[in-house]
mmCIF file with all atom_site columns, C-alpha atoms in Angstrom:
data_model
loop_
_atom_site.group_PDB
_atom_site.id
_atom_site.type_symbol
_atom_site.label_atom_id
_atom_site.label_alt_id
_atom_site.label_comp_id
_atom_site.label_asym_id
_atom_site.label_entity_id
_atom_site.label_seq_id
_atom_site.pdbx_PDB_ins_code
_atom_site.Cartn_x
_atom_site.Cartn_y
_atom_site.Cartn_z
_atom_site.occupancy
_atom_site.B_iso_or_equiv
_atom_site.pdbx_formal_charge
_atom_site.auth_seq_id
_atom_site.auth_comp_id
_atom_site.auth_asym_id
_atom_site.auth_atom_id
_atom_site.pdbx_PDB_model_num
ATOM 1  C CA . UNK A 1 1  ? 132.071 -8.343  -43.137 1.00 89.00 ? 1  UNK A CA 1
ATOM 2  C CA . UNK A 1 2  ? 132.398 -5.349  -45.491 1.00 96.00 ? 2  UNK A CA 1
ATOM 3  C CA . UNK A 1 3  ? 129.617 -5.380  -48.077 1.00 98.00 ? 3  UNK A CA 1
ATOM 4  C CA . UNK A 1 4  ? 128.920 -3.210  -51.114 1.00 98.00 ? 4  UNK A CA 1
ATOM 5  C CA . UNK A 1 5  ? 125.946 -3.495  -53.450 1.00 97.00 ? 5  UNK A CA 1
ATOM 6  C CA . UNK A 1 6  ? 126.003 -1.761  -56.831 1.00 96.00 ? 6  UNK A CA 1
ATOM 7  C CA . UNK A 1 7  ? 122.964 -1.635  -59.108 1.00 93.00 ? 7  UNK A CA 1
ATOM 8  C CA . UNK A 1 8  ? 123.162 -0.628  -62.747 1.00 91.00 ? 8  UNK A CA 1
ATOM 9  C CA . UNK A 1 9  ? 120.615 -0.486  -65.555 1.00 88.00 ? 9  UNK A CA 1
ATOM 10 C CA . UNK A 1 10 ? 120.688 -3.780  -67.421 1.00 89.00 ? 10 UNK A CA 1
ATOM 11 C CA . UNK A 1 11 ? 123.172 -3.945  -70.275 1.00 87.00 ? 11 UNK A CA 1
ATOM 12 C CA . UNK A 1 12 ? 125.198 -0.771  -69.649 1.00 89.00 ? 12 UNK A CA 1
ATOM 13 C CA . UNK A 1 13 ? 128.240 -2.474  -68.109 1.00 92.00 ? 13 UNK A CA 1
ATOM 14 C CA . UNK A 1 14 ? 130.076 -5.551  -69.330 1.00 96.00 ? 14 UNK A CA 1
ATOM 15 C CA . UNK A 1 15 ? 131.800 -8.370  -67.460 1.00 97.00 ? 15 UNK A CA 1
ATOM 16 C CA . UNK A 1 16 ? 135.190 -6.633  -67.392 1.00 98.00 ? 16 UNK A CA 1
ATOM 17 C CA . UNK A 1 17 ? 133.636 -3.497  -65.889 1.00 97.00 ? 17 UNK A CA 1
ATOM 18 C CA . UNK A 1 18 ? 131.919 -5.590  -63.204 1.00 98.00 ? 18 UNK A CA 1
ATOM 19 C CA . UNK A 1 19 ? 135.234 -7.280  -62.426 1.00 98.00 ? 19 UNK A CA 1
ATOM 20 C CA . UNK A 1 20 ? 136.956 -3.907  -62.101 1.00 98.00 ? 20 UNK A CA 1
ATOM 21 C CA . UNK A 1 21 ? 134.230 -2.657  -59.741 1.00 98.00 ? 21 UNK A CA 1
ATOM 22 C CA . UNK A 1 22 ? 134.722 -5.747  -57.565 1.00 98.00 ? 22 UNK A CA 1
ATOM 23 C CA . UNK A 1 23 ? 138.526 -5.383  -57.482 1.00 98.00 ? 23 UNK A CA 1
ATOM 24 C CA . UNK A 1 24 ? 138.511 -1.638  -56.820 1.00 98.00 ? 24 UNK A CA 1
ATOM 25 C CA . UNK A 1 25 ? 135.835 -1.862  -54.123 1.00 98.00 ? 25 UNK A CA 1
ATOM 26 C CA . UNK A 1 26 ? 137.735 -4.650  -52.365 1.00 98.00 ? 26 UNK A CA 1
ATOM 27 C CA . UNK A 1 27 ? 140.935 -2.588  -52.563 1.00 98.00 ? 27 UNK A CA 1
ATOM 28 C CA . UNK A 1 28 ? 139.130 0.382   -51.021 1.00 98.00 ? 28 UNK A CA 1
ATOM 29 C CA . UNK A 1 29 ? 137.892 -1.699  -48.077 1.00 98.00 ? 29 UNK A CA 1
ATOM 30 C CA . UNK A 1 30 ? 141.408 -3.108  -47.572 1.00 98.00 ? 30 UNK A CA 1
ATOM 31 C CA . UNK A 1 31 ? 142.830 0.432   -47.655 1.00 98.00 ? 31 UNK A CA 1
ATOM 32 C CA . UNK A 1 32 ? 140.437 1.582   -44.929 1.00 97.00 ? 32 UNK A CA 1
ATOM 33 C CA . UNK A 1 33 ? 140.248 -1.509  -42.709 1.00 97.00 ? 33 UNK A CA 1
ATOM 34 C CA . UNK A 1 34 ? 143.413 -3.489  -43.411 1.00 97.00 ? 34 UNK A CA 1
ATOM 35 C CA . UNK A 1 35 ? 144.343 -6.643  -45.287 1.00 98.00 ? 35 UNK A CA 1
ATOM 36 C CA . UNK A 1 36 ? 142.435 -8.818  -42.826 1.00 97.00 ? 36 UNK A CA 1
ATOM 37 C CA . UNK A 1 37 ? 139.079 -7.830  -44.367 1.00 98.00 ? 37 UNK A CA 1
ATOM 38 C CA . UNK A 1 38 ? 139.932 -9.066  -47.889 1.00 98.00 ? 38 UNK A CA 1
ATOM 39 C CA . UNK A 1 39 ? 138.701 -12.663 -47.382 1.00 97.00 ? 39 UNK A CA 1
ATOM 40 C CA . UNK A 1 40 ? 135.447 -11.400 -45.870 1.00 97.00 ? 40 UNK A CA 1
ATOM 41 C CA . UNK A 1 41 ? 134.641 -8.624  -48.347 1.00 98.00 ? 41 UNK A CA 1
ATOM 42 C CA . UNK A 1 42 ? 131.459 -9.111  -50.370 1.00 98.00 ? 42 UNK A CA 1
ATOM 43 C CA . UNK A 1 43 ? 130.774 -7.039  -53.493 1.00 98.00 ? 43 UNK A CA 1
ATOM 44 C CA . UNK A 1 44 ? 127.510 -7.591  -55.348 1.00 98.00 ? 44 UNK A CA 1
ATOM 45 C CA . UNK A 1 45 ? 127.046 -6.061  -58.803 1.00 98.00 ? 45 UNK A CA 1
ATOM 46 C CA . UNK A 1 46 ? 123.446 -6.305  -59.985 1.00 96.00 ? 46 UNK A CA 1
ATOM 47 C CA . UNK A 1 47 ? 121.705 -5.342  -63.181 1.00 94.00 ? 47 UNK A CA 1
ATOM 48 C CA . UNK A 1 48 ? 118.195 -3.945  -62.917 1.00 92.00 ? 48 UNK A CA 1
ATOM 49 C CA . UNK A 1 49 ? 115.711 -4.202  -65.784 1.00 90.00 ? 49 UNK A CA 1
ATOM 50 C CA . UNK A 1 50 ? 115.016 -0.915  -67.555 1.00 86.00 ? 50 UNK A CA 1
ATOM 51 C CA . UNK A 1 51 ? 112.213 0.867   -65.719 1.00 85.00 ? 51 UNK A CA 1
ATOM 52 C CA . UNK A 1 52 ? 112.706 -1.290  -62.627 1.00 87.00 ? 52 UNK A CA 1
ATOM 53 C CA . UNK A 1 53 ? 114.156 1.515   -60.540 1.00 85.00 ? 53 UNK A CA 1
ATOM 54 C CA . UNK A 1 54 ? 113.455 5.130   -59.706 1.00 85.00 ? 54 UNK A CA 1
ATOM 55 C CA . UNK A 1 55 ? 114.387 8.237   -57.791 1.00 86.00 ? 55 UNK A CA 1
ATOM 56 C CA . UNK A 1 56 ? 112.354 10.967  -56.152 1.00 91.00 ? 56 UNK A CA 1
ATOM 57 C CA . UNK A 1 57 ? 109.069 9.154   -56.868 1.00 92.00 ? 57 UNK A CA 1
ATOM 58 C CA . UNK A 1 58 ? 109.826 8.892   -60.603 1.00 90.00 ? 58 UNK A CA 1
ATOM 59 C CA . UNK A 1 59 ? 110.407 5.653   -62.502 1.00 89.00 ? 59 UNK A CA 1
ATOM 60 C CA . UNK A 1 60 ? 113.599 5.986   -64.471 1.00 85.00 ? 60 UNK A CA 1
ATOM 61 C CA . UNK A 1 61 ? 114.358 4.461   -67.840 1.00 87.00 ? 61 UNK A CA 1
ATOM 62 C CA . UNK A 1 62 ? 117.421 4.680   -70.047 1.00 86.00 ? 62 UNK A CA 1
ATOM 63 C CA . UNK A 1 63 ? 115.392 6.746   -72.497 1.00 87.00 ? 63 UNK A CA 1
ATOM 64 C CA . UNK A 1 64 ? 114.445 9.303   -69.815 1.00 86.00 ? 64 UNK A CA 1
ATOM 65 C CA . UNK A 1 65 ? 118.107 9.534   -68.829 1.00 82.00 ? 65 UNK A CA 1
ATOM 66 C CA . UNK A 1 66 ? 119.233 10.036  -72.428 1.00 82.00 ? 66 UNK A CA 1
ATOM 67 C CA . UNK A 1 67 ? 121.082 6.711   -72.455 1.00 79.00 ? 67 UNK A CA 1
ATOM 68 C CA . UNK A 1 68 ? 118.901 4.824   -74.940 1.00 70.00 ? 68 UNK A CA 1
ATOM 69 C CA . UNK A 1 69 ? 121.041 2.792   -77.318 1.00 58.00 ? 69 UNK A CA 1
ATOM 70 C CA . UNK A 1 70 ? 124.250 3.037   -75.281 1.00 53.00 ? 70 UNK A CA 1
#
């Protein structure tokens, strides 16, 4: 079963953007593996609370990334 998991800071993408991510990711899997994978493709789009994620041992926030208020 093809599976993709996307995580975004909470509140920066809306429902239509999530839907597009799901459709485009499914289309990509179908392009690579064939139409037979469509019914088994799982795409999970998650929102992570601000400050609930990090990179290179640093907690990231929208403010640190210059995205505050977007």
